[in-house]
Amino acid sequence: MAASVEFYFDFSSPYAYLATAEVDAVAARHHRTVTWRPILLGAIMKETGARPLAEIPLKGDYMRRDVPRAARLLKLPFRWPAVFPFAAIAASRAFYWLDGRDQTKAKLFARALFKAYFGDGRDVSAPEAVAEIASHVGADKAQVLAALQDAAVKERLKTETEAAKAKGVFGSPFFFVDGEPFWGHDRLADVDRWLAKGGW
Amino acid sequence: MAASVEFYFDFSSPYAYLATAEVDAVAARHHRTVTWRPILLGAIMKETGARPLAEIPLKGDYMRRDVPRAARLLKLPFRWPAVFPFAAIAASRAFYWLDGRDQTKAKLFARALFKAYFGDGRDVSAPEAVAEIASHVGADKAQVLAALQDAAVKERLKTETEAAKAKGVFGSPFFFVDGEPFWGHDRLADVDRWLAKGGW
């Protein structure tokens, strides 16, 4: 079976949210699945010296216009969260705890988290908010809250973030197709082409 | 007559070179022309605190892979210049001197400059190299060399760069369609859509 498309993202990245509208469908067209991998981009940005987009003069203004515009084109609900960006530690840990049990459920949780944050503009930084969202995909709230402090779950998130950095991930979303890197939701057309042609 | 699409770029930007393969054709499909506007992005980056892509860890490596890959897809000749990036002062001044006389010639010069730099990998920073390239589109070498020191030409480049910054330009290439900003060669599909629909 052909390898999955790897989809690295930070839950705090609006461009990752935009990518969620298309990434699975793009891969499915080529009979591929997508492996979702939340990471803490802040840890990587310390190394690259990058700052959050929103803080950069001119670029921040552009992003504030560009993201809702792209969401309209995709017919994706969008609302700037009151708290932006946010540290997606609890959300990412919850994802990996779920992922260890049921990958489909983990992906549903990720979609629900993105929707709550960028679709409804809710604050999803607190463990309670994350557990609440996880409960909507069938997880037990108390178990999720306990999992957020689980050493193995913490370690998994660190390992995945380190692995992403080692593979060259510096932004979100970031895709790999059979090892080939593509950065940005606006490169999904290239991901699609690469999958179709097997390279060029 | 409908307004021109504005195309801001730095001659030192490989992504601007990629955009030159398509921008005029995209606009022409919608009966629009394109106004080419070289600027000195370094002057703007001082304000945004951005660094040249090539110097950023991970991101620089990605760019070195991404640009030749995108050029292959566009069937555009590409070769990393020995001197990269370069300060495009002479090239930009020559452009505006030509532009004041003959806009078509200025655009031909810009294409020839990009081709020499990113297509053949030549060093085009020196006034002599710029004048040589301008001579291939019918300009007089000695006149070009003199124009590079002309106060009005120098001022024009400063004014265009300032105007770009005032409009929110922070990267290259950067497009405006009826005032709507689009950043990046990979957004030409959006430029195309915006021209077709008049917004969304």
GROMACS .gro file of C-alpha atoms in nm:
model
  400
    1MET     CA    1   0.000   0.000   0.000
    2ALA     CA    2   0.129   0.346  -0.088
    3ALA     CA    3   0.256   0.560   0.199
    4SER     CA    4   0.032   0.812   0.369
    5VAL     CA    5   0.066   1.181   0.301
    6GLU     CA    6   0.211   1.340   0.615
    7PHE     CA    7   0.036   1.654   0.735
    8TYR     CA    8   0.225   1.848   1.003
    9PHE     CA    9   0.050   2.141   1.166
   10ASP     CA   10   0.017   2.356   1.475
   11PHE     CA   11  -0.338   2.382   1.608
   12SER     CA   12  -0.280   2.756   1.638
   13SER     CA   13  -0.212   2.798   1.265
   14PRO     CA   14  -0.498   2.945   1.059
   15TYR     CA   15  -0.336   2.819   0.739
   16ALA     CA   16  -0.342   2.467   0.881
   17TYR     CA   17  -0.716   2.511   0.943
   18LEU     CA   18  -0.757   2.610   0.577
   19ALA     CA   19  -0.567   2.297   0.475
   20THR     CA   20  -0.804   2.073   0.672
   21ALA     CA   21  -1.076   2.163   0.420
   22GLU     CA   22  -0.892   1.984   0.141
   23VAL     CA   23  -0.602   1.766   0.248
   24ASP     CA   24  -0.789   1.437   0.297
   25ALA     CA   25  -0.983   1.479  -0.028
   26VAL     CA   26  -0.666   1.554  -0.224
   27ALA     CA   27  -0.500   1.238  -0.092
   28ALA     CA   28  -0.815   1.028  -0.142
   29ARG     CA   29  -0.822   1.121  -0.513
   30HIS     CA   30  -0.495   0.928  -0.539
   31HIS     CA   31  -0.600   0.644  -0.307
   32ARG     CA   32  -0.384   0.772  -0.026
   33THR     CA   33  -0.459   0.841   0.337
   34VAL     CA   34  -0.329   1.132   0.543
   35THR     CA   35  -0.140   1.104   0.869
   36TRP     CA   36  -0.215   1.410   1.084
   37ARG     CA   37   0.071   1.523   1.305
   38PRO     CA   38   0.018   1.821   1.539
   39ILE     CA   39   0.342   1.980   1.656
   40LEU     CA   40   0.443   2.278   1.866
   41LEU     CA   41   0.577   2.515   1.605
   42GLY     CA   42   0.695   2.759   1.873
   43ALA     CA   43   0.965   2.511   1.972
   44ILE     CA   44   1.090   2.498   1.612
   45MET     CA   45   1.062   2.874   1.559
   46LYS     CA   46   1.303   2.930   1.846
   47GLU     CA   47   1.561   2.766   1.622
   48THR     CA   48   1.469   2.941   1.297
   49GLY     CA   49   1.430   3.278   1.470
   50ALA     CA   50   1.084   3.320   1.315
   51ARG     CA   51   0.816   3.519   1.494
   52PRO     CA   52   0.442   3.455   1.492
   53LEU     CA   53   0.299   3.603   1.170
   54ALA     CA   54   0.052   3.821   1.356
   55GLU     CA   55   0.338   4.015   1.519
   56ILE     CA   56   0.523   4.100   1.197
   57PRO     CA   57   0.456   4.450   1.058
   58LEU     CA   58   0.273   4.448   0.721
   59LYS     CA   59   0.281   4.065   0.706
   60GLY     CA   60   0.048   4.046   1.005
   61ASP     CA   61  -0.197   4.286   0.838
   62TYR     CA   62  -0.186   4.081   0.520
   63MET     CA   63  -0.256   3.760   0.708
   64ARG     CA   64  -0.556   3.914   0.883
   65ARG     CA   65  -0.701   3.988   0.541
   66ASP     CA   66  -0.578   3.679   0.359
   67VAL     CA   67  -0.705   3.409   0.595
   68PRO     CA   68  -1.076   3.510   0.601
   69ARG     CA   69  -1.057   3.566   0.224
   70ALA     CA   70  -0.919   3.214   0.168
   71ALA     CA   71  -1.180   3.070   0.407
   72ARG     CA   72  -1.460   3.237   0.206
   73LEU     CA   73  -1.326   3.080  -0.111
   74LEU     CA   74  -1.327   2.737   0.056
   75LYS     CA   75  -1.670   2.803   0.214
   76LEU     CA   76  -1.514   2.724   0.549
   77PRO     CA   77  -1.662   2.894   0.860
   78PHE     CA   78  -1.408   3.139   0.998
   79ARG     CA   79  -1.389   3.377   1.291
   80TRP     CA   80  -1.076   3.524   1.448
   81PRO     CA   81  -1.035   3.367   1.789
   82ALA     CA   82  -1.037   3.607   2.083
   83VAL     CA   83  -0.709   3.450   2.197
   84PHE     CA   84  -0.467   3.424   1.902
   85PRO     CA   85  -0.223   3.262   1.869
   86PHE     CA   86  -0.252   3.009   2.154
   87ALA     CA   87  -0.018   2.749   2.300
   88ALA     CA   88  -0.164   2.426   2.171
   89ILE     CA   89  -0.002   2.196   2.429
   90ALA     CA   90  -0.320   2.048   2.576
   91ALA     CA   91  -0.486   2.012   2.235
   92SER     CA   92  -0.182   1.838   2.086
   93ARG     CA   93  -0.140   1.603   2.382
   94ALA     CA   94  -0.508   1.510   2.368
   95PHE     CA   95  -0.465   1.435   1.998
   96TYR     CA   96  -0.176   1.193   2.056
   97TRP     CA   97  -0.351   1.021   2.346
   98LEU     CA   98  -0.651   0.960   2.119
   99ASP     CA   99  -0.425   0.868   1.827
  100GLY     CA  100  -0.272   0.588   2.036
  101ARG     CA  101  -0.621   0.440   2.080
  102ASP     CA  102  -0.814   0.522   1.763
  103GLN     CA  103  -0.665   0.720   1.474
  104THR     CA  104  -1.003   0.802   1.321
  105LYS     CA  105  -1.124   0.945   1.650
  106ALA     CA  106  -0.803   1.149   1.682
  107LYS     CA  107  -0.863   1.304   1.341
  108LEU     CA  108  -1.226   1.381   1.426
  109PHE     CA  109  -1.105   1.546   1.745
  110ALA     CA  110  -0.855   1.757   1.549
  111ARG     CA  111  -1.128   1.871   1.311
  112ALA     CA  112  -1.357   1.956   1.603
  113LEU     CA  113  -1.079   2.147   1.778
  114PHE     CA  114  -0.999   2.350   1.465
  115LYS     CA  115  -1.369   2.419   1.412
  116ALA     CA  116  -1.417   2.540   1.771
  117TYR     CA  117  -1.110   2.762   1.751
  118PHE     CA  118  -1.115   2.906   1.398
  119GLY     CA  119  -1.476   2.837   1.304
  120ASP     CA  120  -1.637   2.966   1.623
  121GLY     CA  121  -1.349   3.174   1.763
  122ARG     CA  122  -1.356   2.996   2.101
  123ASP     CA  123  -1.067   2.986   2.346
  124VAL     CA  124  -0.946   2.626   2.341
  125SER     CA  125  -0.622   2.661   2.535
  126ALA     CA  126  -0.745   2.527   2.870
  127PRO     CA  127  -0.739   2.152   2.944
  128GLU     CA  128  -1.112   2.168   3.029
  129ALA     CA  129  -1.200   2.313   2.687
  130VAL     CA  130  -0.991   2.046   2.515
  131ALA     CA  131  -1.150   1.766   2.719
  132GLU     CA  132  -1.496   1.903   2.642
  133ILE     CA  133  -1.424   1.892   2.267
  134ALA     CA  134  -1.278   1.542   2.297
  135SER     CA  135  -1.595   1.429   2.472
  136HIS     CA  136  -1.790   1.518   2.158
  137VAL     CA  137  -1.602   1.250   1.967
  138GLY     CA  138  -1.672   0.995   2.236
  139ALA     CA  139  -1.378   1.032   2.474
  140ASP     CA  140  -1.420   1.041   2.850
  141LYS     CA  141  -1.351   1.389   2.988
  142ALA     CA  142  -1.182   1.271   3.308
  143GLN     CA  143  -0.962   1.031   3.111
  144VAL     CA  144  -0.859   1.308   2.872
  145LEU     CA  145  -0.772   1.542   3.161
  146ALA     CA  146  -0.560   1.268   3.318
  147ALA     CA  147  -0.394   1.190   2.984
  148LEU     CA  148  -0.278   1.551   2.949
  149GLN     CA  149  -0.042   1.487   3.241
  150ASP     CA  150   0.067   1.144   3.123
  151ALA     CA  151   0.444   1.121   3.080
  152ALA     CA  152   0.422   0.902   2.768
  153VAL     CA  153   0.178   1.142   2.602
  154LYS     CA  154   0.401   1.442   2.682
  155GLU     CA  155   0.698   1.253   2.543
  156ARG     CA  156   0.510   1.163   2.223
  157LEU     CA  157   0.440   1.531   2.147
  158LYS     CA  158   0.805   1.621   2.207
  159THR     CA  159   0.923   1.333   1.988
  160GLU     CA  160   0.688   1.424   1.703
  161THR     CA  161   0.796   1.790   1.717
  162GLU     CA  162   1.164   1.689   1.717
  163ALA     CA  163   1.106   1.447   1.429
  164ALA     CA  164   0.931   1.721   1.230
  165LYS     CA  165   1.222   1.960   1.285
  166ALA     CA  166   1.469   1.690   1.183
  167LYS     CA  167   1.273   1.647   0.857
  168GLY     CA  168   1.290   2.020   0.786
  169VAL     CA  169   0.947   2.137   0.901
  170PHE     CA  170   0.960   2.511   0.981
  171GLY     CA  171   0.601   2.622   0.917
  172SER     CA  172   0.240   2.511   0.924
  173PRO     CA  173   0.087   2.340   0.738
  174PHE     CA  174   0.370   2.127   0.604
  175PHE     CA  175   0.322   1.817   0.389
  176PHE     CA  176   0.539   1.527   0.280
  177VAL     CA  177   0.450   1.312  -0.019
  178ASP     CA  178   0.684   1.014  -0.040
  179GLY     CA  179   0.948   1.228   0.131
  180GLU     CA  180   0.894   1.536  -0.086
  181PRO     CA  181   0.827   1.850   0.125
  182PHE     CA  182   0.558   2.109   0.052
  183TRP     CA  183   0.494   2.409   0.275
  184GLY     CA  184   0.172   2.605   0.291
  185HIS     CA  185  -0.197   2.539   0.232
  186ASP     CA  186  -0.156   2.706  -0.107
  187ARG     CA  187   0.071   2.421  -0.212
  188LEU     CA  188  -0.200   2.158  -0.193
  189ALA     CA  189  -0.233   2.192  -0.571
  190ASP     CA  190   0.133   2.086  -0.590
  191VAL     CA  191   0.069   1.798  -0.349
  192ASP     CA  192  -0.214   1.691  -0.579
  193ARG     CA  193   0.013   1.714  -0.886
  194TRP     CA  194   0.297   1.526  -0.716
  195LEU     CA  195   0.061   1.247  -0.618
  196ALA     CA  196  -0.072   1.230  -0.974
  197LYS     CA  197   0.266   1.230  -1.150
  198GLY     CA  198   0.490   1.079  -0.886
  199GLY     CA  199   0.719   1.380  -0.918
  200TRP     CA  200   0.835   1.605  -1.201
  201MET     CA  201  -1.035   5.056  -1.943
  202ALA     CA  202  -0.987   4.829  -1.643
  203ALA     CA  203  -0.688   4.899  -1.418
  204SER     CA  204  -0.360   4.715  -1.464
  205VAL     CA  205  -0.258   4.438  -1.231
  206GLU     CA  206   0.032   4.568  -1.024
  207PHE     CA  207   0.332   4.337  -0.995
  208TYR     CA  208   0.585   4.437  -0.728
  209PHE     CA  209   0.910   4.244  -0.711
  210ASP     CA  210   1.276   4.249  -0.619
  211PHE     CA  211   1.509   4.142  -0.901
  212SER     CA  212   1.687   3.927  -0.643
  213SER     CA  213   1.375   3.722  -0.567
  214PRO     CA  214   1.360   3.374  -0.724
  215TYR     CA  215   0.986   3.359  -0.661
  216ALA     CA  216   0.943   3.680  -0.860
  217TYR     CA  217   1.130   3.511  -1.146
  218LEU     CA  218   0.885   3.219  -1.126
  219ALA     CA  219   0.597   3.468  -1.141
  220THR     CA  220   0.730   3.624  -1.462
  221ALA     CA  221   0.647   3.296  -1.638
  222GLU     CA  222   0.273   3.351  -1.586
  223VAL     CA  223   0.173   3.696  -1.465
  224ASP     CA  224   0.121   3.865  -1.803
  225ALA     CA  225  -0.071   3.567  -1.942
  226VAL     CA  226  -0.297   3.551  -1.636
  227ALA     CA  227  -0.384   3.920  -1.671
  228ALA     CA  228  -0.427   3.894  -2.050
  229ARG     CA  229  -0.689   3.620  -2.007
  230HIS     CA  230  -0.901   3.890  -1.840
  231HIS     CA  231  -0.805   4.167  -2.082
  232ARG     CA  232  -0.578   4.333  -1.832
  233THR     CA  233  -0.222   4.452  -1.857
  234VAL     CA  234   0.043   4.424  -1.587
  235THR     CA  235   0.243   4.712  -1.444
  236TRP     CA  236   0.586   4.584  -1.338
  237ARG     CA  237   0.735   4.759  -1.036
  238PRO     CA  238   1.083   4.658  -0.914
  239ILE     CA  239   1.154   4.762  -0.557
  240LEU     CA  240   1.435   4.717  -0.308
  241LEU     CA  241   1.285   4.471  -0.064
  242GLY     CA  242   1.583   4.503   0.168
  243ALA     CA  243   1.468   4.855   0.258
  244ILE     CA  244   1.125   4.722   0.355
  245MET     CA  245   1.263   4.419   0.538
  246LYS     CA  246   1.453   4.650   0.770
  247GLU     CA  247   1.111   4.758   0.895
  248THR     CA  248   0.951   4.414   0.914
  249GLY     CA  249   1.262   4.259   1.067
  250ALA     CA  250   1.259   3.987   0.802
  251ARG     CA  251   1.581   3.821   0.690
  252PRO     CA  252   1.666   3.693   0.343
  253LEU     CA  253   1.509   3.347   0.305
  254ALA     CA  254   1.840   3.185   0.221
  255GLU     CA  255   1.976   3.272   0.567
  256ILE     CA  256   1.692   3.120   0.767
  257PRO     CA  257   1.756   2.769   0.905
  258LEU     CA  258   1.531   2.499   0.751
  259LYS     CA  259   1.340   2.760   0.546
  260GLY     CA  260   1.652   2.833   0.342
  261ASP     CA  261   1.700   2.461   0.271
  262TYR     CA  262   1.338   2.430   0.166
  263MET     CA  263   1.368   2.726  -0.071
  264ARG     CA  264   1.678   2.578  -0.234
  265ARG     CA  265   1.472   2.270  -0.314
  266ASP     CA  266   1.138   2.440  -0.384
  267VAL     CA  267   1.252   2.699  -0.640
  268PRO     CA  268   1.417   2.462  -0.891
  269ARG     CA  269   1.122   2.224  -0.847
  270ALA     CA  270   0.870   2.500  -0.927
  271ALA     CA  271   1.083   2.613  -1.223
  272ARG     CA  272   1.081   2.258  -1.362
  273LEU     CA  273   0.703   2.250  -1.341
  274LEU     CA  274   0.685   2.582  -1.531
  275LYS     CA  275   0.952   2.464  -1.777
  276LEU     CA  276   1.146   2.777  -1.691
  277PRO     CA  277   1.528   2.764  -1.721
  278PHE     CA  278   1.677   2.787  -1.374
  279ARG     CA  279   2.024   2.793  -1.225
  280TRP     CA  280   2.127   2.921  -0.882
  281PRO     CA  281   2.326   3.239  -0.936
  282ALA     CA  282   2.683   3.234  -0.803
  283VAL     CA  283   2.605   3.558  -0.617
  284PHE     CA  284   2.272   3.523  -0.433
  285PRO     CA  285   2.095   3.731  -0.319
  286PHE     CA  286   2.225   4.050  -0.481
  287ALA     CA  287   2.153   4.419  -0.428
  288ALA     CA  288   1.943   4.505  -0.731
  289ILE     CA  289   2.003   4.879  -0.723
  290ALA     CA  290   2.153   4.919  -1.069
  291ALA     CA  291   1.903   4.679  -1.228
  292SER     CA  292   1.607   4.857  -1.070
  293ARG     CA  293   1.732   5.203  -1.164
  294ALA     CA  294   1.789   5.092  -1.523
  295PHE     CA  295   1.434   4.958  -1.530
  296TYR     CA  296   1.284   5.291  -1.422
  297TRP     CA  297   1.497   5.490  -1.663
  298LEU     CA  298   1.374   5.268  -1.947
  299ASP     CA  299   1.019   5.275  -1.810
  300GLY     CA  300   1.016   5.656  -1.836
  301ARG     CA  301   1.090   5.622  -2.208
  302ASP     CA  302   0.925   5.299  -2.323
  303GLN     CA  303   0.731   5.070  -2.092
  304THR     CA  304   0.746   4.773  -2.328
  305LYS     CA  305   1.123   4.801  -2.349
  306ALA     CA  306   1.145   4.825  -1.968
  307LYS     CA  307   0.951   4.501  -1.934
  308LEU     CA  308   1.169   4.328  -2.195
  309PHE     CA  309   1.473   4.446  -2.002
  310ALA     CA  310   1.330   4.307  -1.677
  311ARG     CA  311   1.269   3.970  -1.841
  312ALA     CA  312   1.622   3.967  -1.986
  313LEU     CA  313   1.769   4.059  -1.647
  314PHE     CA  314   1.578   3.782  -1.470
  315LYS     CA  315   1.679   3.535  -1.740
  316ALA     CA  316   2.049   3.628  -1.711
  317TYR     CA  317   2.038   3.604  -1.332
  318PHE     CA  318   1.814   3.306  -1.258
  319GLY     CA  319   1.814   3.136  -1.597
  320ASP     CA  320   2.189   3.149  -1.658
  321GLY     CA  321   2.313   3.214  -1.304
  322ARG     CA  322   2.515   3.521  -1.409
  323ASP     CA  323   2.625   3.797  -1.172
  324VAL     CA  324   2.418   4.100  -1.271
  325SER     CA  325   2.494   4.332  -0.982
  326ALA     CA  326   2.751   4.554  -1.157
  327PRO     CA  327   2.637   4.857  -1.360
  328GLU     CA  328   2.829   4.722  -1.661
  329ALA     CA  329   2.639   4.392  -1.655
  330VAL     CA  330   2.309   4.578  -1.629
  331ALA     CA  331   2.399   4.813  -1.916
  332GLU     CA  332   2.503   4.515  -2.128
  333ILE     CA  333   2.164   4.348  -2.075
  334ALA     CA  334   1.982   4.676  -2.147
  335SER     CA  335   2.174   4.705  -2.473
  336HIS     CA  336   2.014   4.379  -2.588
  337VAL     CA  337   1.672   4.545  -2.580
  338GLY     CA  338   1.800   4.842  -2.777
  339ALA     CA  339   1.925   5.083  -2.511
  340ASP     CA  340   2.255   5.266  -2.542
  341LYS     CA  341   2.510   5.132  -2.293
  342ALA     CA  342   2.670   5.468  -2.216
  343GLN     CA  343   2.329   5.628  -2.166
  344VAL     CA  344   2.225   5.349  -1.926
  345LEU     CA  345   2.547   5.387  -1.725
  346ALA     CA  346   2.486   5.762  -1.699
  347ALA     CA  347   2.120   5.708  -1.603
  348LEU     CA  348   2.222   5.490  -1.308
  349GLN     CA  349   2.365   5.804  -1.146
  350ASP     CA  350   2.074   6.028  -1.246
  351ALA     CA  351   1.912   6.193  -0.942
  352ALA     CA  352   1.558   6.163  -1.084
  353VAL     CA  353   1.605   5.792  -1.154
  354LYS     CA  354   1.742   5.731  -0.804
  355GLU     CA  355   1.448   5.921  -0.660
  356ARG     CA  356   1.199   5.721  -0.867
  357LEU     CA  357   1.325   5.392  -0.721
  358LYS     CA  358   1.305   5.531  -0.368
  359THR     CA  359   0.954   5.661  -0.429
  360GLU     CA  360   0.830   5.333  -0.575
  361THR     CA  361   0.977   5.137  -0.284
  362GLU     CA  362   0.817   5.375  -0.033
  363ALA     CA  363   0.485   5.357  -0.216
  364ALA     CA  364   0.498   4.977  -0.209
  365LYS     CA  365   0.565   4.975   0.164
  366ALA     CA  366   0.279   5.219   0.220
  367LYS     CA  367   0.049   4.978   0.033
  368GLY     CA  368   0.156   4.688   0.253
  369VAL     CA  369   0.412   4.513   0.033
  370PHE     CA  370   0.646   4.304   0.250
  371GLY     CA  371   0.754   4.027   0.014
  372SER     CA  372   0.821   3.940  -0.349
  373PRO     CA  373   0.635   3.887  -0.572
  374PHE     CA  374   0.338   4.089  -0.453
  375PHE     CA  375   0.031   4.163  -0.667
  376PHE     CA  376  -0.260   4.404  -0.647
  377VAL     CA  377  -0.582   4.346  -0.841
  378ASP     CA  378  -0.808   4.649  -0.811
  379GLY     CA  379  -0.650   4.718  -0.472
  380GLU     CA  380  -0.671   4.358  -0.348
  381PRO     CA  381  -0.331   4.227  -0.229
  382PHE     CA  382  -0.188   3.883  -0.310
  383TRP     CA  383   0.155   3.768  -0.195
  384GLY     CA  384   0.359   3.494  -0.356
  385HIS     CA  385   0.393   3.338  -0.699
  386ASP     CA  386   0.176   3.053  -0.574
  387ARG     CA  387  -0.113   3.297  -0.542
  388LEU     CA  388  -0.136   3.364  -0.915
  389ALA     CA  389  -0.426   3.115  -0.922
  390ASP     CA  390  -0.603   3.348  -0.677
  391VAL     CA  391  -0.514   3.651  -0.889
  392ASP     CA  392  -0.668   3.466  -1.184
  393ARG     CA  393  -0.984   3.385  -0.983
  394TRP     CA  394  -1.016   3.740  -0.850
  395LEU     CA  395  -0.991   3.881  -1.202
  396ALA     CA  396  -1.255   3.635  -1.322
  397LYS     CA  397  -1.504   3.691  -1.041
  398GLY     CA  398  -1.423   4.047  -0.937
  399GLY     CA  399  -1.380   3.924  -0.581
  400TRP     CA  400  -1.550   3.664  -0.364
   0.00000   0.00000   0.00000
